[in-house]
Structures are given as structure tokens and as C-alpha cells.
CSV table of C-alpha atoms in Angstrom, one decimal:
chain,number,residue,atom,x,y,z
A,79,MET,CA,13.2,-13.5,-10.7
A,80,THR,CA,16.7,-12.9,-12.0
A,81,ILE,CA,17.7,-9.3,-11.8
A,82,THR,CA,21.0,-8.4,-13.6
A,83,LEU,CA,23.1,-5.4,-14.0
A,84,THR,CA,23.4,-3.6,-17.3
A,85,ASP,CA,26.2,-1.1,-18.6
A,86,THR,CA,23.7,1.7,-17.3
A,87,SER,CA,23.9,0.1,-13.8
A,88,ALA,CA,20.1,-0.3,-13.6
A,89,LEU,CA,18.3,-3.4,-12.1
A,90,VAL,CA,17.2,-5.2,-15.5
A,91,ASP,CA,15.3,-8.5,-15.3
A,92,ARG,CA,15.3,-11.0,-18.0
A,93,TYR,CA,12.3,-9.5,-19.6
A,94,GLY,CA,13.7,-6.4,-20.0
A,95,ARG,CA,11.9,-4.6,-17.2
A,96,THR,CA,13.9,-2.1,-15.1
A,97,ALA,CA,13.2,-2.3,-11.3
A,98,THR,CA,13.3,1.2,-9.6
A,99,ASP,CA,11.7,0.2,-6.2
A,100,LEU,CA,13.5,-1.5,-3.4
A,101,ARG,CA,11.9,-3.5,-0.4
A,102,VAL,CA,14.0,-3.6,2.7
A,103,SER,CA,13.1,-6.3,5.3
A,104,LEU,CA,14.0,-4.8,8.6
A,105,THR,CA,13.2,-7.7,10.9
A,106,ASP,CA,11.7,-11.2,10.8
A,107,ARG,CA,10.0,-10.4,14.2
A,108,CYS,CA,6.3,-9.5,14.6
A,109,ASN,CA,3.9,-8.3,17.5
A,110,LEU,CA,0.9,-10.1,15.8
A,111,ARG,CA,0.3,-13.6,15.0
A,112,CYS,CA,-1.8,-13.4,12.0
A,113,SER,CA,-3.2,-16.7,11.1
A,114,TYR,CA,-2.3,-16.5,7.4
A,115,CYS,CA,1.3,-15.6,8.1
A,116,MET,CA,2.6,-17.8,11.2
A,117,PRO,CA,1.5,-20.3,13.8
A,118,ALA,CA,-0.3,-19.0,17.2
A,119,GLU,CA,3.3,-19.9,19.0
A,120,GLY,CA,5.1,-17.9,16.5
A,121,LEU,CA,8.5,-18.7,14.8
A,122,ASP,CA,12.3,-19.2,15.7
A,123,TRP,CA,13.5,-15.6,15.0
A,124,LEU,CA,16.8,-15.1,13.3
A,125,PRO,CA,19.8,-14.6,15.4
A,126,GLY,CA,21.0,-11.2,15.9
A,127,GLU,CA,24.3,-11.7,14.1
A,128,ASP,CA,22.2,-12.7,10.9
A,129,ILE,CA,20.8,-9.3,10.9
A,130,LEU,CA,22.1,-6.5,9.1
A,131,THR,CA,23.1,-3.4,11.3
A,132,ASP,CA,21.7,0.0,10.7
A,133,ASP,CA,24.9,1.0,8.9
A,134,GLU,CA,24.8,-2.0,6.5
A,135,VAL,CA,21.1,-1.4,5.6
A,136,VAL,CA,21.8,2.3,4.9
A,137,ARG,CA,24.9,1.3,2.8
A,138,LEU,CA,22.9,-1.1,0.6
A,139,ILE,CA,20.2,1.7,0.1
A,140,HIS,CA,22.9,3.9,-0.9
A,141,ILE,CA,24.2,1.8,-3.4
A,142,ALA,CA,20.8,1.1,-4.8
A,143,VAL,CA,19.9,4.7,-5.0
A,144,THR,CA,23.2,6.3,-6.2
A,145,ARG,CA,24.3,3.5,-8.6
A,146,LEU,CA,21.4,1.2,-9.5
A,147,GLY,CA,18.6,3.7,-10.4
A,148,VAL,CA,16.3,2.9,-7.4
A,149,GLU,CA,13.8,5.8,-6.8
A,150,GLU,CA,11.5,4.3,-4.3
A,151,VAL,CA,12.5,2.5,-1.0
A,152,ARG,CA,9.8,0.6,1.1
A,153,PHE,CA,10.5,-0.7,4.4
A,154,THR,CA,8.9,-3.9,5.6
A,155,GLY,CA,9.3,-6.9,8.0
A,156,GLY,CA,8.0,-8.8,10.1
A,157,GLU,CA,6.9,-5.4,11.6
A,158,PRO,CA,9.5,-2.8,10.7
A,159,LEU,CA,8.4,-0.4,13.7
A,160,ILE,CA,10.1,-2.9,16.0
A,161,ARG,CA,13.4,-2.2,14.6
A,162,ARG,CA,15.5,-0.1,16.9
A,163,GLY,CA,17.1,2.8,15.2
A,164,PHE,CA,14.1,2.7,12.3
A,165,THR,CA,13.7,6.4,12.5
A,166,ASP,CA,17.4,7.0,12.1
A,167,ILE,CA,17.4,4.6,8.9
A,168,VAL,CA,14.6,6.8,7.6
A,169,ALA,CA,16.5,10.0,8.2
A,170,ARG,CA,19.6,8.7,6.7
A,171,THR,CA,17.8,7.5,3.7
A,172,ALA,CA,16.0,10.7,3.3
A,173,ALA,CA,19.4,12.4,3.2
A,174,LEU,CA,20.6,10.6,0.0
A,175,ASP,CA,21.0,12.4,-3.4
A,176,PRO,CA,18.9,11.7,-5.3
A,177,ARG,CA,16.5,11.4,-2.5
A,178,PRO,CA,14.1,8.3,-3.0
A,179,THR,CA,10.5,8.2,-1.9
A,180,ILE,CA,10.3,6.3,1.3
A,181,SER,CA,7.3,4.3,2.5
A,182,VAL,CA,6.6,1.6,5.3
A,183,THR,CA,4.4,-1.3,5.4
A,184,THR,CA,3.5,-2.0,9.1
A,185,ASN,CA,0.6,-3.4,11.1
A,186,GLY,CA,0.2,0.0,12.7
A,187,ILE,CA,0.5,-0.8,16.3
A,188,GLY,CA,3.4,1.3,16.8
A,189,LEU,CA,2.4,4.2,14.6
A,190,GLU,CA,0.6,6.2,17.4
A,191,ARG,CA,4.1,6.7,19.1
A,192,THR,CA,6.1,7.1,16.3
A,193,ALA,CA,4.2,8.7,13.2
A,194,GLY,CA,5.3,12.3,14.1
A,195,ALA,CA,9.0,11.3,14.3
A,196,LEU,CA,9.1,9.4,11.2
A,197,ALA,CA,7.3,12.1,9.2
A,198,ALA,CA,9.8,14.5,10.5
A,199,ALA,CA,12.8,12.1,9.6
A,200,GLY,CA,11.5,11.9,6.0
A,201,LEU,CA,8.9,9.1,5.6
A,202,ASP,CA,6.6,10.0,3.0
A,203,ARG,CA,3.8,7.2,3.1
A,204,VAL,CA,2.6,4.5,5.1
A,205,ASN,CA,0.7,1.5,4.4
A,206,VAL,CA,-1.2,-0.3,7.2
A,207,SER,CA,-2.5,-3.9,7.2
A,208,LEU,CA,-5.9,-4.2,8.7
A,209,ASP,CA,-8.3,-6.9,7.3
A,210,THR,CA,-11.3,-6.1,9.3
A,211,VAL,CA,-13.1,-3.0,11.3
A,212,ARG,CA,-14.6,-5.6,13.6
A,213,PRO,CA,-12.8,-6.0,17.0
A,214,ASP,CA,-13.7,-9.7,17.4
A,215,THR,CA,-12.6,-10.5,13.9
A,216,PHE,CA,-9.4,-8.6,14.3
A,217,ARG,CA,-8.6,-10.9,17.5
A,218,THR,CA,-9.3,-14.1,15.5
A,219,ILE,CA,-7.2,-13.3,12.8
A,220,THR,CA,-4.3,-11.7,14.5
A,221,ARG,CA,-4.6,-13.7,17.8
A,222,ARG,CA,-4.2,-10.4,19.7
A,223,ASP,CA,-6.6,-7.7,21.1
A,224,ARG,CA,-5.0,-4.6,19.5
A,225,PHE,CA,-7.5,-3.2,17.1
A,226,ASN,CA,-7.7,-0.2,18.9
A,227,ASP,CA,-4.1,0.5,18.7
A,228,VAL,CA,-4.3,-0.2,15.1
A,229,VAL,CA,-7.1,2.5,14.5
A,230,ARG,CA,-5.1,5.3,16.8
A,231,GLY,CA,-1.9,4.6,14.5
A,232,LEU,CA,-3.8,5.2,11.6
A,233,ALA,CA,-5.2,8.6,12.9
A,234,ALA,CA,-1.6,9.4,13.9
A,235,ALA,CA,-0.3,8.7,10.4
A,236,GLN,CA,-2.8,11.0,9.0
A,237,GLN,CA,-2.4,13.8,11.5
A,238,ALA,CA,1.4,13.5,10.8
A,239,GLY,CA,0.8,14.2,7.2
A,240,LEU,CA,1.8,10.7,6.1
A,241,ALA,CA,-0.5,10.8,3.2
A,242,PRO,CA,-2.3,8.8,1.4
A,243,VAL,CA,-2.7,6.8,4.2
A,244,LYS,CA,-3.2,3.2,2.7
A,245,VAL,CA,-4.9,0.3,4.2
A,246,ASN,CA,-4.1,-3.2,3.1
A,247,ALA,CA,-6.6,-5.9,3.5
A,248,VAL,CA,-6.6,-9.7,3.1
A,249,LEU,CA,-9.7,-11.5,2.8
A,250,LEU,CA,-10.1,-14.9,4.2
A,251,ARG,CA,-12.7,-17.4,3.2
A,252,GLY,CA,-15.3,-17.9,5.9
A,253,VAL,CA,-13.5,-15.3,8.4
A,254,ASN,CA,-14.0,-12.0,7.0
A,255,ASP,CA,-14.8,-12.4,3.3
A,256,ASP,CA,-18.3,-10.9,4.1
A,257,GLN,CA,-16.6,-7.7,5.3
A,258,ALA,CA,-15.5,-6.0,2.2
A,259,PRO,CA,-18.2,-3.4,1.9
A,260,GLU,CA,-18.1,-2.2,5.5
A,261,LEU,CA,-14.3,-2.1,5.4
A,262,LEU,CA,-14.5,0.0,2.3
A,263,ARG,CA,-17.1,2.2,3.8
A,264,TRP,CA,-15.2,2.6,7.0
A,265,CYS,CA,-11.9,3.6,4.8
A,266,LEU,CA,-14.0,6.2,2.8
A,267,ASP,CA,-15.3,7.7,6.0
A,268,HIS,CA,-11.9,8.2,7.5
A,269,GLY,CA,-10.0,9.3,4.3
A,270,PHE,CA,-7.9,6.1,4.0
A,271,GLU,CA,-7.1,4.4,0.6
A,272,LEU,CA,-8.0,0.7,0.6
A,273,ARG,CA,-6.3,-2.0,-1.3
A,274,PHE,CA,-7.4,-5.7,-1.2
A,275,ILE,CA,-4.3,-7.8,-1.3
A,276,GLU,CA,-4.2,-11.3,-2.5
A,277,GLN,CA,-3.7,-13.9,0.2
A,278,MET,CA,-0.1,-15.4,-0.4
A,279,PRO,CA,1.4,-18.7,0.8
A,280,LEU,CA,3.4,-17.2,3.6
A,281,ASP,CA,2.2,-19.3,6.4
A,282,ALA,CA,4.7,-21.3,8.1
A,283,GLN,CA,2.1,-24.0,8.8
A,284,LEU,CA,1.4,-24.5,5.2
A,285,GLY,CA,-2.1,-24.3,5.4
A,286,TRP,CA,-2.5,-22.1,2.4
A,287,SER,CA,-4.4,-23.4,-0.8
A,288,ARG,CA,-5.5,-21.6,-4.0
A,289,GLU,CA,-9.0,-22.7,-3.4
A,290,GLN,CA,-9.3,-20.8,-0.4
A,291,MET,CA,-8.3,-17.5,-1.8
A,292,ILE,CA,-10.9,-14.6,-2.2
A,293,THR,CA,-10.7,-13.7,-5.9
A,294,ALA,CA,-11.0,-10.2,-7.5
A,295,ALA,CA,-14.2,-10.9,-9.1
A,296,GLU,CA,-15.8,-11.9,-5.6
A,297,ILE,CA,-14.6,-8.7,-4.3
A,298,PHE,CA,-16.0,-6.6,-7.0
A,299,ALA,CA,-19.5,-8.5,-6.7
A,300,ALA,CA,-19.6,-7.7,-3.0
A,301,LEU,CA,-18.8,-4.3,-3.2
């Protein structure tokens, strides 16, 4: 999608829509190997010199917020909690005038350790990717035995006041497509907001196909 600058210094696309949200990918690295995202052996990471420094990241956010009308900044990855200096980036973003809303999309593994510091730095909300509440299915999807770490991370985010704590779930045909009701019940019982996310063609092994996607109609029927 093409974004252009207008005389009012807003980010406007060719359909006349104004963009006010900025997504900032802090790293391409991740500590999971989700089957719909990357191969089991991982990927070749970007060289360090190709990654923006903390100062460069904050400078770009500053321009977006103070000159281009951005009102919300969402940090993503890879896994953004892996990024050294992330807490400082959040604090410097929160210090901008006008102050944007700040959120992060994460796999949740590092939240138990960082949620309190991130909240104190100015993080407002958190979205945690969790496709199942069955540890065995979690291992199948992520190729890692870290389900309990994610659950503790969710609890830590809630305790730190990063509300509403949202859970993003991708349903995979033949893997967890029968688990929507129990995932929803679990989130309701724990006070989390559940969002089902459409599977996108992000896999480096090129295994994605539209026929394998779980549709919204299927999810509603199950629920």
C-alpha cells in the first residue's frame, strides 16, 4: 500500500485513509519456531549492522508522532522482548509530546520478567500470541516446551496493569481447529480478551495455502 505525505503532514494512502498507527519491528529474531512462521531450523538472521539502533528507532518514532500524526505505536518482531534496550525505547517513546499509546505484540515468554518494568516505562497494552491452552499442542505448533512460561507472562502482564491483556490465536486445520471453544473459555475465566487472527503467508518454507485457512464462519460455528 502506498502512503504519501499531504500538506497537513498526515500519512494518507491512495484511498484517502489517514494512518495513525505505527508498527515498529525491533528484531527479526524469535525464541519460538512456530510452524506457520518459520522452519524448524530457524532462519538466517539479519546482520547486526542492518538493524536500526535504539537512537534511530526513537528518532523515527519521534518524527512519526510529532510531524506525521501517529497516535499509536505498536512494537513487534520477531519477538520484541528479545531486543536489548526495549524498556528504554518504551520509556523514550512515552516521553514524547504528544504521547502516543504504546503497545507490544509478543509471544509472552519474557513477560514474567519484564512486565513490571515495561509498565513503569510507559507501556500501555500487550497482545500475547497463544494458539492453544494444551501444552502438547503448544509444543507441536511452536516446537518449544514453553507453554507455562507464556501463562506466567500473561499473569504478570495482568498484574502489572497492562490491561486489557489480549490473546491472539491462529487456528490451524488438523492441529488446533477444534480448540476454539476451550481457548475462549480459558481466556474468559482468566480475564483476557481473545482475538482469532487469520493465518497469513508468513512461512519461509512456503507451505501456506488458502484452502488450509480456518474461516471466521467456521470459528463462529464452533463457538
